[in-house]
Short mmCIF file of C-alpha atoms in Angstrom, two decimals:
data_model
loop_
_atom_site.label_atom_id
_atom_site.label_comp_id
_atom_site.label_asym_id
_atom_site.label_seq_id
_atom_site.Cartn_x
_atom_site.Cartn_y
_atom_site.Cartn_z
CA MET A 77 -66.83 12.26 39.28
CA THR A 78 -63.87 14.65 39.49
CA THR A 79 -65.60 18.50 41.28
CA PHE A 80 -65.04 21.87 40.85
CA LEU A 81 -63.77 21.64 44.85
CA GLY A 82 -62.79 25.72 47.19
CA MET A 83 -63.21 28.99 45.74
CA PRO A 84 -65.64 29.01 42.16
CA PRO A 85 -62.74 29.73 39.66
CA VAL A 86 -62.79 33.39 38.38
CA GLY A 87 -63.21 33.82 34.85
CA GLN A 88 -60.05 33.89 31.87
CA GLY A 89 -59.88 34.43 28.07
CA ARG A 90 -61.55 36.29 26.25
CA LEU A 91 -63.74 38.30 28.33
CA HIS A 92 -62.32 42.03 28.97
CA GLY A 93 -60.77 44.56 26.99
CA ARG A 94 -61.05 48.70 27.11
CA PRO A 95 -63.17 49.77 28.48
CA PHE A 96 -67.00 50.32 26.59
CA PRO A 97 -67.11 53.51 25.85
CA GLY A 98 -63.67 54.71 23.82
CA GLU A 99 -64.56 51.66 22.50
CA ALA A 100 -68.16 52.10 22.09
CA ARG A 101 -66.85 56.27 20.45
CA ASN A 102 -64.41 54.61 17.87
CA ALA A 103 -66.83 52.23 16.74
CA LEU A 104 -69.74 54.84 16.11
CA GLY A 105 -67.24 56.58 13.72
CA ASN A 106 -67.37 53.36 11.89
CA ASP A 107 -69.86 54.33 8.95
CA GLN A 108 -69.81 50.92 6.74
CA GLN A 109 -69.74 48.84 10.16
CA ARG A 110 -73.06 50.94 11.09
CA ALA A 111 -74.83 50.40 7.96
CA ASN A 112 -73.77 46.86 7.42
CA LEU A 113 -75.07 46.10 11.00
CA ARG A 114 -78.73 48.17 10.90
CA LYS A 115 -79.15 45.61 7.59
CA ALA A 116 -78.29 42.43 9.35
CA THR A 117 -80.18 42.52 12.76
CA GLY A 118 -83.16 44.48 10.62
CA THR A 119 -82.70 41.03 8.69
CA ILE A 120 -82.59 38.71 10.79
CA ARG A 121 -85.68 40.74 13.11
CA GLY A 122 -87.65 40.80 10.47
CA LYS A 123 -87.48 36.59 9.73
CA ARG A 124 -87.75 35.93 13.50
CA ALA A 125 -90.72 37.94 14.22
CA ALA A 126 -92.43 36.34 11.31
CA VAL A 127 -92.09 32.89 12.79
CA VAL A 128 -92.18 33.10 15.66
CA GLY A 129 -95.67 34.70 15.05
CA GLU A 130 -96.74 31.53 13.25
CA LEU A 131 -96.91 29.97 17.48
CA ASP A 132 -100.24 30.02 19.18
CA ASP A 133 -98.63 29.18 22.25
CA TRP A 134 -94.72 30.83 22.07
CA GLU A 135 -94.86 32.51 25.43
CA GLU A 136 -95.70 29.09 27.10
CA LEU A 137 -93.10 27.75 25.31
CA ARG A 138 -90.29 30.43 26.32
CA LEU A 139 -91.78 29.59 30.83
CA ALA A 140 -91.43 25.64 29.58
CA GLY A 141 -87.82 27.36 28.10
CA ALA A 142 -86.81 28.87 31.56
CA ALA A 143 -88.61 26.51 34.06
CA ILE A 144 -86.10 23.37 32.13
CA LYS A 145 -82.82 25.65 32.92
CA ASP A 146 -83.71 27.05 36.53
CA GLN A 147 -84.62 23.24 37.29
CA VAL A 148 -80.88 22.22 35.98
CA LEU A 149 -79.21 25.02 38.11
CA TYR A 150 -80.87 23.53 40.64
CA ASP A 151 -79.75 20.29 40.67
CA LEU A 152 -76.91 21.00 38.15
CA PRO A 153 -74.07 18.79 40.70
CA ALA A 154 -76.69 15.65 40.13
CA LEU A 155 -76.87 15.86 36.29
CA LEU A 156 -73.46 16.82 35.44
CA GLN A 157 -72.67 13.12 37.83
CA GLN A 158 -75.01 11.70 35.50
CA PHE A 159 -74.07 12.98 31.97
CA GLU A 160 -71.12 12.09 32.97
CA GLU A 161 -72.01 8.13 34.12
CA ALA A 162 -73.94 8.04 30.63
CA PHE A 163 -71.21 9.67 28.50
CA THR A 164 -68.89 7.10 30.07
CA ALA A 165 -71.39 4.27 29.71
CA ALA A 166 -71.39 5.37 26.24
CA GLY A 167 -67.10 5.33 25.89
CA GLY A 168 -66.90 8.79 25.54
CA VAL A 169 -64.37 10.04 27.92
CA VAL A 170 -64.93 13.02 30.27
CA HIS A 171 -62.41 15.67 31.61
CA TRP A 172 -63.27 18.48 33.87
CA ALA A 173 -61.85 21.39 34.04
CA ARG A 174 -61.82 24.75 36.22
CA ASP A 175 -60.77 27.41 33.85
CA ALA A 176 -59.73 28.85 30.32
CA ALA A 177 -56.21 27.74 31.35
CA GLU A 178 -56.63 24.44 32.57
CA ALA A 179 -58.77 23.24 28.86
CA GLY A 180 -56.73 24.54 26.80
CA SER A 181 -53.74 22.50 28.48
CA ILE A 182 -56.30 19.47 28.40
CA VAL A 183 -57.75 20.21 24.36
CA THR A 184 -53.34 20.41 23.84
CA GLY A 185 -53.06 17.54 25.66
CA LEU A 186 -55.24 15.39 23.61
CA VAL A 187 -54.55 16.90 20.17
CA GLN A 188 -50.98 15.87 20.43
CA ASP A 189 -51.84 12.52 21.88
CA ALA A 190 -53.89 12.27 18.18
CA GLY A 191 -50.22 12.77 16.73
CA ALA A 192 -52.22 15.77 14.83
CA LYS A 193 -50.89 19.33 13.35
CA HIS A 194 -53.86 20.62 12.58
CA VAL A 195 -57.90 20.12 13.87
CA LEU A 196 -60.65 21.42 12.51
CA LYS A 197 -62.99 23.32 14.04
CA VAL A 198 -67.34 23.65 15.03
CA LYS A 199 -67.96 26.97 15.54
CA SER A 200 -68.31 26.97 19.53
CA MET A 201 -68.60 29.74 21.51
CA ALA A 202 -66.95 28.16 24.74
CA THR A 203 -63.39 27.57 22.83
CA GLN A 204 -63.36 31.77 21.25
CA GLU A 205 -63.69 32.40 25.43
CA ILE A 206 -60.94 30.53 26.86
CA GLU A 207 -58.90 31.92 23.49
CA LEU A 208 -57.99 27.83 22.43
CA ASN A 209 -57.56 28.21 18.73
CA GLU A 210 -54.43 30.75 20.62
CA VAL A 211 -53.10 28.31 22.92
CA LEU A 212 -53.17 25.22 20.64
CA GLU A 213 -51.00 27.84 18.24
CA ALA A 214 -48.28 28.24 21.27
CA ALA A 215 -48.21 24.30 21.60
CA GLY A 216 -47.38 24.61 16.60
CA ILE A 217 -51.34 23.21 16.25
CA THR A 218 -53.50 24.89 13.09
CA ALA A 219 -56.77 25.14 14.41
CA ARG A 220 -58.97 25.28 10.99
CA GLU A 221 -62.64 26.84 10.94
CA THR A 222 -64.92 25.23 8.94
CA ASP A 223 -68.17 27.55 10.12
CA LEU A 224 -68.07 29.78 7.34
CA ALA A 225 -68.44 33.20 9.36
CA GLU A 226 -66.14 32.16 11.61
CA LEU A 227 -63.28 31.33 8.24
CA ILE A 228 -63.87 34.95 7.18
CA VAL A 229 -63.20 35.91 10.79
CA GLN A 230 -60.10 33.91 10.96
CA LEU A 231 -59.17 35.05 7.42
CA GLY A 232 -59.29 38.05 8.05
CA HIS A 233 -57.12 38.61 11.00
CA ASP A 234 -60.09 39.68 12.66
CA GLN A 235 -62.29 38.90 16.28
CA PRO A 236 -66.34 37.66 16.14
CA SER A 237 -68.73 41.33 16.87
CA HIS A 238 -71.76 38.88 16.78
CA ILE A 239 -72.69 35.17 18.83
CA LEU A 240 -75.06 34.11 15.70
CA VAL A 241 -73.07 35.81 12.35
CA PRO A 242 -69.59 36.18 13.43
CA ALA A 243 -68.38 38.34 10.52
CA ILE A 244 -71.95 40.31 11.05
CA HIS A 245 -70.10 43.83 10.97
CA ARG A 246 -68.45 42.52 6.99
CA ASN A 247 -69.93 43.37 3.57
CA ARG A 248 -69.84 41.04 0.80
CA ALA A 249 -67.13 43.52 -1.27
CA GLU A 250 -65.34 43.00 1.78
CA ILE A 251 -65.75 39.33 2.85
CA ARG A 252 -64.87 39.00 -0.61
CA GLU A 253 -60.87 40.84 -0.97
CA ILE A 254 -60.78 38.73 2.25
CA PHE A 255 -61.35 35.26 0.14
CA ARG A 256 -58.50 37.35 -2.48
CA ARG A 257 -55.92 38.23 -0.55
CA GLU A 258 -55.68 34.48 2.05
CA ILE A 259 -57.37 31.58 0.26
CA PRO A 260 -54.73 29.78 -2.28
CA GLY A 261 -55.75 29.95 -5.46
CA VAL A 262 -58.62 31.11 -5.93
CA ASP A 263 -60.13 32.20 -8.65
CA PRO A 264 -58.79 37.00 -9.12
CA GLU A 265 -62.24 37.47 -10.67
CA LEU A 266 -63.87 36.51 -8.35
CA SER A 267 -67.48 38.11 -7.19
CA ASP A 268 -68.88 38.99 -4.52
CA SER A 269 -72.26 37.09 -4.91
CA PRO A 270 -72.65 34.46 -2.22
CA ALA A 271 -73.20 32.17 -4.24
CA ASP A 272 -69.84 32.87 -5.61
CA LEU A 273 -68.59 32.82 -1.74
CA ALA A 274 -70.04 30.25 -0.74
CA GLY A 275 -68.42 27.99 -3.20
CA ALA A 276 -64.65 29.37 -2.68
CA ALA A 277 -64.57 28.50 0.74
CA ARG A 278 -66.81 25.21 0.59
CA THR A 279 -63.46 24.63 -2.37
CA TYR A 280 -61.24 25.40 -0.03
CA LEU A 281 -62.63 24.17 2.88
CA ARG A 282 -63.24 20.04 1.60
CA GLU A 283 -59.80 18.77 1.52
CA GLN A 284 -59.56 19.22 5.56
CA PHE A 285 -62.61 17.81 5.72
CA LEU A 286 -61.02 14.84 3.99
CA ASP A 287 -57.54 14.75 5.54
CA ALA A 288 -58.60 15.64 9.08
CA THR A 289 -57.40 13.18 11.67
CA VAL A 290 -58.82 15.55 15.10
CA ALA A 291 -61.79 17.88 15.16
CA ILE A 292 -63.31 20.07 17.49
CA SER A 293 -66.46 21.40 18.56
CA GLY A 294 -69.12 23.00 20.71
CA ALA A 295 -72.62 21.63 22.13
CA ASN A 296 -76.25 23.31 22.06
CA PHE A 297 -76.90 20.92 24.41
CA ALA A 298 -75.63 17.73 26.47
CA ILE A 299 -78.80 15.00 27.04
CA ALA A 300 -77.95 14.66 31.25
CA ASP A 301 -79.79 10.46 31.19
CA THR A 302 -78.40 10.03 27.52
CA GLY A 303 -75.32 11.70 27.82
CA THR A 304 -75.42 12.58 24.61
CA LEU A 305 -74.32 16.22 22.61
CA CYS A 306 -76.12 17.98 20.26
CA VAL A 307 -74.87 20.76 18.18
CA VAL A 308 -77.58 22.76 15.73
CA GLU A 309 -76.09 24.29 12.36
CA SER A 310 -77.10 25.12 8.96
CA GLU A 311 -73.82 25.03 7.07
CA GLY A 312 -73.40 20.95 7.36
CA ASN A 313 -69.47 21.89 8.25
CA GLY A 314 -70.76 20.76 11.57
CA ARG A 315 -72.18 17.76 10.72
CA MET A 316 -68.63 16.58 8.75
CA CYS A 317 -66.20 17.31 11.94
CA VAL A 318 -68.56 15.36 14.21
CA THR A 319 -68.85 12.12 11.77
CA LEU A 320 -65.37 12.32 9.30
CA PRO A 321 -62.18 12.39 11.58
CA LYS A 322 -61.15 9.65 13.84
CA THR A 323 -61.20 11.55 17.14
CA LEU A 324 -63.58 14.51 18.32
CA ILE A 325 -63.10 16.86 21.12
CA SER A 326 -66.43 18.84 22.61
CA VAL A 327 -65.35 22.03 25.06
CA VAL A 328 -68.99 22.83 26.57
CA GLY A 329 -69.79 24.66 29.52
CA ILE A 330 -71.76 22.60 32.88
CA GLU A 331 -74.56 25.16 32.15
CA LYS A 332 -75.47 23.56 28.74
CA LEU A 333 -77.35 20.04 30.24
CA LEU A 334 -81.00 19.43 29.56
CA PRO A 335 -82.32 16.46 31.40
CA THR A 336 -84.09 14.56 29.27
CA TRP A 337 -84.50 14.03 25.57
CA GLN A 338 -87.79 15.24 25.96
CA ASP A 339 -86.48 18.17 26.99
CA LEU A 340 -85.26 18.91 22.92
CA GLU A 341 -89.08 19.40 22.05
CA VAL A 342 -89.07 23.54 23.95
CA PHE A 343 -85.66 24.58 22.89
CA LEU A 344 -85.36 22.83 19.19
CA GLN A 345 -88.66 25.38 18.75
CA LEU A 346 -86.51 28.26 20.60
CA LEU A 347 -84.10 28.51 19.28
CA PRO A 348 -84.05 28.08 15.82
CA ARG A 349 -86.61 30.61 15.43
CA SER A 350 -84.56 33.11 18.48
CA SER A 351 -81.18 33.03 16.22
CA THR A 352 -81.65 32.35 12.83
CA GLY A 353 -85.49 32.55 11.81
CA GLU A 354 -85.94 29.92 10.83
CA ARG A 355 -88.57 26.56 12.10
CA MET A 356 -86.06 23.79 12.54
CA ASN A 357 -81.87 23.85 11.66
CA PRO A 358 -81.06 22.53 8.57
CA TYR A 359 -78.65 20.61 10.28
CA THR A 360 -79.45 18.47 13.75
CA SER A 361 -76.39 15.91 14.96
CA PHE A 362 -76.78 14.31 18.05
CA TRP A 363 -73.65 11.82 19.52
CA THR A 364 -73.68 9.07 22.60
CA GLY A 365 -70.43 8.07 22.50
CA VAL A 366 -68.23 5.66 20.22
CA THR A 367 -70.18 3.51 18.20
CA GLU A 368 -67.89 0.78 16.30
CA GLY A 369 -66.95 2.00 12.23
CA ASP A 370 -69.59 4.82 12.77
CA GLY A 371 -67.76 8.07 13.75
CA PRO A 372 -65.02 9.30 15.80
CA SER A 373 -63.07 6.09 17.88
CA ASN A 374 -61.83 8.10 20.38
CA VAL A 375 -64.79 10.54 21.93
CA HIS A 376 -63.92 13.22 24.39
CA VAL A 377 -66.00 16.54 26.46
CA VAL A 378 -64.15 18.77 28.18
CA LEU A 379 -67.06 20.06 31.05
CA ILE A 380 -65.39 23.81 32.00
CA ASP A 381 -66.40 26.32 35.24
CA ASN A 382 -64.73 29.63 34.03
CA GLY A 383 -66.28 31.59 36.08
CA ARG A 384 -69.94 30.01 36.17
CA THR A 385 -70.35 28.90 39.61
CA ARG A 386 -69.73 32.32 40.18
CA VAL A 387 -72.77 33.23 38.74
CA LEU A 388 -74.60 30.09 40.19
CA ALA A 389 -73.97 31.91 43.67
CA ASP A 390 -75.85 35.09 42.57
CA GLU A 391 -79.85 34.71 42.95
CA ILE A 392 -80.27 37.58 40.64
CA GLY A 393 -77.89 37.06 37.92
CA ARG A 394 -78.22 33.26 37.87
CA GLN A 395 -80.60 33.30 35.35
CA ALA A 396 -78.23 34.67 32.78
CA LEU A 397 -77.73 30.43 32.57
CA ARG A 398 -80.08 30.18 30.88
CA CYS A 399 -78.80 31.55 27.57
CA ILE A 400 -78.81 29.55 24.80
CA ARG A 401 -76.08 31.69 22.30
CA CYS A 402 -79.14 32.44 20.43
CA SER A 403 -78.15 35.89 20.18
CA ALA A 404 -82.20 37.38 19.79
CA CYS A 405 -81.15 40.19 22.70
CA LEU A 406 -78.52 41.21 20.22
CA ASN A 407 -80.63 41.58 17.06
CA VAL A 408 -83.12 44.29 18.96
CA CYS A 409 -80.49 45.78 20.82
CA PRO A 410 -80.56 49.71 19.97
CA VAL A 411 -76.94 49.55 21.49
CA TYR A 412 -75.77 46.43 20.03
CA GLU A 413 -76.39 47.99 16.90
CA ARG A 414 -75.08 51.36 16.80
CA VAL A 415 -71.01 50.17 17.41
CA GLY A 416 -71.44 46.74 17.27
CA GLY A 417 -70.12 44.03 18.65
CA HIS A 418 -65.58 44.73 19.05
CA ALA A 419 -67.01 47.93 21.75
CA TYR A 420 -67.93 45.40 24.26
CA GLY A 421 -63.47 43.59 24.24
CA SER A 422 -65.58 40.20 24.84
CA VAL A 423 -66.47 37.09 23.13
CA TYR A 424 -70.52 38.39 24.65
CA PRO A 425 -71.53 40.80 23.28
CA GLY A 426 -74.65 42.76 23.45
CA PRO A 427 -77.17 42.87 26.04
CA ILE A 428 -75.94 39.12 27.38
CA GLY A 429 -72.13 40.58 26.82
CA ALA A 430 -73.07 43.12 29.10
CA ILE A 431 -73.76 40.98 32.69
CA LEU A 432 -72.18 37.38 31.10
CA SER A 433 -69.08 39.15 31.52
CA PRO A 434 -68.31 41.14 34.46
CA MET A 435 -70.07 37.98 36.13
CA LEU A 436 -68.02 35.20 34.99
CA THR A 437 -64.60 37.08 35.68
CA GLY A 438 -65.96 40.03 38.56
CA PHE A 439 -64.94 43.63 39.42
CA GLY A 440 -62.19 42.03 41.39
CA ASP A 441 -59.73 41.76 38.68
CA HIS A 442 -60.89 43.78 35.28
CA GLY A 443 -62.78 46.24 36.48
CA SER A 444 -62.38 48.96 33.93
CA ILE A 445 -64.53 47.21 31.41
CA ASN A 446 -66.86 44.64 34.33
CA THR A 447 -68.07 48.09 35.91
CA THR A 448 -68.82 50.03 32.10
CA LEU A 449 -70.28 47.39 30.92
CA PRO A 450 -73.56 46.79 33.20
CA TYR A 451 -73.83 50.89 32.24
CA ALA A 452 -73.78 49.45 27.97
CA SER A 453 -77.42 49.85 27.65
CA SER A 454 -80.49 51.88 27.97
CA LEU A 455 -83.16 50.01 30.04
CA CYS A 456 -85.59 49.63 27.27
CA GLY A 457 -86.14 46.00 28.09
CA ALA A 458 -86.57 45.28 24.06
CA CYS A 459 -84.09 41.91 25.19
CA PHE A 460 -86.55 40.51 28.05
CA GLU A 461 -89.29 40.53 25.30
CA ALA A 462 -86.74 38.83 22.68
CA CYS A 463 -85.26 36.59 25.03
CA PRO A 464 -86.62 33.17 24.23
CA VAL A 465 -85.80 31.71 28.20
CA ARG A 466 -87.19 35.01 30.00
CA ILE A 467 -84.01 36.43 31.34
CA ASP A 468 -84.33 39.63 32.50
CA ILE A 469 -81.52 41.33 31.37
CA PRO A 470 -82.41 44.95 32.14
CA GLU A 471 -83.16 43.59 36.21
CA VAL A 472 -80.01 42.04 36.18
CA LEU A 473 -77.22 45.03 34.73
CA VAL A 474 -79.94 47.34 38.00
CA HIS A 475 -78.62 44.69 39.92
CA LEU A 476 -74.56 45.11 38.31
CA ARG A 477 -74.90 48.92 38.39
CA ALA A 478 -75.94 48.12 42.08
CA GLY A 479 -72.52 46.02 42.61
CA ALA A 480 -70.35 48.22 39.95
CA VAL A 481 -70.82 50.69 42.98
CA ASP A 482 -69.57 48.61 45.96
CA ALA A 483 -67.32 47.22 44.67
CA LYS A 484 -66.04 51.21 44.25
CA ARG A 485 -67.17 52.15 47.71
CA GLU A 486 -64.88 48.86 49.35
CA LYS A 487 -61.72 50.60 48.25
CA LYS A 488 -62.35 53.63 50.21
CA LEU A 489 -60.90 55.97 47.69
CA PRO A 490 -62.31 59.95 48.28
CA THR A 491 -63.60 60.13 44.52
CA ALA A 492 -65.20 63.20 42.95
CA GLU A 493 -68.19 61.42 43.27
CA ARG A 494 -68.60 60.83 46.65
CA LEU A 495 -66.53 63.93 47.61
CA ALA A 496 -70.02 65.87 46.37
CA MET A 497 -72.58 62.77 47.28
CA LYS A 498 -71.31 63.43 50.67
CA ALA A 499 -71.58 67.47 50.20
CA LEU A 500 -75.00 66.75 48.79
CA GLY A 501 -76.43 64.75 51.97
CA TRP A 502 -74.96 67.80 54.25
CA VAL A 503 -76.59 70.53 51.69
CA PHE A 504 -80.04 67.96 52.67
CA GLU A 505 -80.06 67.63 56.16
CA LYS A 506 -81.72 70.86 56.98
CA PRO A 507 -84.13 73.40 54.95
CA SER A 508 -82.16 76.79 55.41
CA ARG A 509 -79.03 75.20 53.51
CA LEU A 510 -81.61 73.32 51.13
CA ALA A 511 -82.78 77.09 50.12
CA ALA A 512 -79.34 78.82 49.88
CA ALA A 513 -77.93 76.12 47.74
CA GLN A 514 -81.27 76.63 45.21
CA LYS A 515 -80.43 80.71 44.84
CA ALA A 516 -76.67 79.92 44.29
CA GLY A 517 -77.50 76.72 41.42
CA TRP A 518 -79.43 79.41 39.93
CA ALA A 519 -77.15 82.56 40.17
CA GLY A 520 -74.00 79.98 39.11
CA SER A 521 -76.07 78.41 35.99
CA ALA A 522 -78.71 81.53 34.27
CA PRO A 523 -75.13 82.31 33.27
CA LEU A 524 -74.22 79.62 31.11
CA GLY A 525 -77.62 78.64 29.85
CA GLY A 526 -77.92 81.76 28.12
CA ARG A 527 -81.03 82.99 26.38
CA SER A 528 -81.89 78.90 25.72
CA GLY A 529 -81.85 77.89 29.19
CA ARG A 530 -80.05 74.85 28.53
CA ILE A 531 -76.72 74.39 29.10
CA GLY A 532 -74.45 72.69 26.82
CA ALA A 533 -71.07 72.22 28.74
CA LEU A 534 -70.45 72.26 32.10
CA PRO A 535 -67.13 73.41 33.76
CA GLY A 536 -64.26 71.32 35.26
CA PRO A 537 -65.00 67.46 36.07
CA LEU A 538 -68.85 67.62 35.96
CA VAL A 539 -68.18 67.53 32.03
CA GLY A 540 -68.19 64.06 31.87
CA LYS A 541 -70.67 63.08 33.85
CA TRP A 542 -73.70 65.02 33.34
CA THR A 543 -73.18 66.45 29.80
CA SER A 544 -71.11 64.98 27.55
CA ALA A 545 -73.85 63.31 25.70
CA ARG A 546 -76.50 65.65 26.91
CA ASP A 547 -77.80 68.61 27.59
CA ALA A 548 -78.33 70.47 31.43
CA PRO A 549 -81.12 72.61 32.58
CA THR A 550 -80.29 75.66 34.75
CA VAL A 551 -80.84 75.42 37.73
CA PRO A 552 -84.95 77.85 38.62
CA LYS A 553 -85.10 80.62 39.54
CA GLU A 554 -87.68 80.27 42.04
CA SER A 555 -87.57 76.96 43.46
CA PHE A 556 -90.66 74.75 44.45
CA ARG A 557 -90.53 75.62 48.50
CA ALA A 558 -90.25 78.77 47.62
CA TRP A 559 -93.34 79.48 45.29
CA TRP A 560 -95.44 76.90 47.79
CA LYS A 561 -94.37 79.31 50.72
CA LYS A 562 -95.00 82.68 48.31
CA ASN A 563 -98.86 81.38 47.19
CA HIS A 564 -99.74 79.04 50.22
CA SER A 565 -98.50 80.35 53.53
#
């Protein structure tokens, strides 16, 4: 078994972008996108609530899912070796990639070895994470998405904004215009009905399915004891990609393992209910290596780290590796519903992205976004209640906020906040200083508050910290200490 040696690799790829506050502010000005998100997330929430409510043992399933995933993380080295041995024995080939660059190089080499210039892709967060389409394009290889929503994003020269529904920020009219503009030979009178849009995509993709010699997938689960990979989906495109081409390459994060087939009993109940609001996925595909005369004759899996062992080393943050990419946390998040996925600057948006992206890449590099993402939350806790594997996202967010503060402190730069805290520390050292500061605070804040007693905008650098999104109260004329002394001396 090839192991990852030395320092844990730093996550690369589509995991960072511009700082969240500015991007969120821009997104709030897009009324159409906000309407699209509000309608879509509300619909998914309703469907999920209905099917979850059918199960009397939902909480027991959540506990079981969390326990199985925690055991996977505890036994990860042994399970990875077991999977490699089983997959290899079944005729497959296992490749190991420390980071996005290694993974992209491996996949590109495999496609070139197969003599292909075009590949088909099954929806995969891992390939989005490592920016595989761009890597292949640089090598002269065209990658065509076959999932309907991913196809919409690709044809629209856009980026995904949701883990499960990448084109959630688009409505039917926008999709129709994308298809009219980008699909060769499409009916210029194409309507925006779901049936007509799906039919246009189906016609466009059918010839490509039949002609492709290489397909690339991810995997929802990898079974360690049998070397089996599993993809769940709703459209049938995944089934065609993993059965028709001669060569199949799967890019899989090392945390996707499950110990045994029996563990699927839990996750095939948790995942469809939490993601699409269904009792089961319409298509659940399994493959184990190579079977002569049935399916691909060259089967590869690329197991990627890309920062995951960094996350594993964090005792509080490692629970994020339980994630099964269901997107339930996005659909209940009030922040995501208003700003959408692009504001997060990562392939992983929403609450899970706010913790996973900074941990994969660390605060040392690209810190401008990774130190702001943990603050992209109201800490309401809805994400924890919705998560099928009980990731306590608010706990990790608070943990990461402490890490962001520590990262700034290590730089030892005299920031305004640090100087202010030092001055306050001096004031709080003695009661006489505090009393004098309270009197001065009242004298200085009363004119700003006027009759309302509320300050709408503080002067200078304080505006960005305190009154950019809320009013601040004036300092009371009489402090509690003064009141107590006057009435209880």
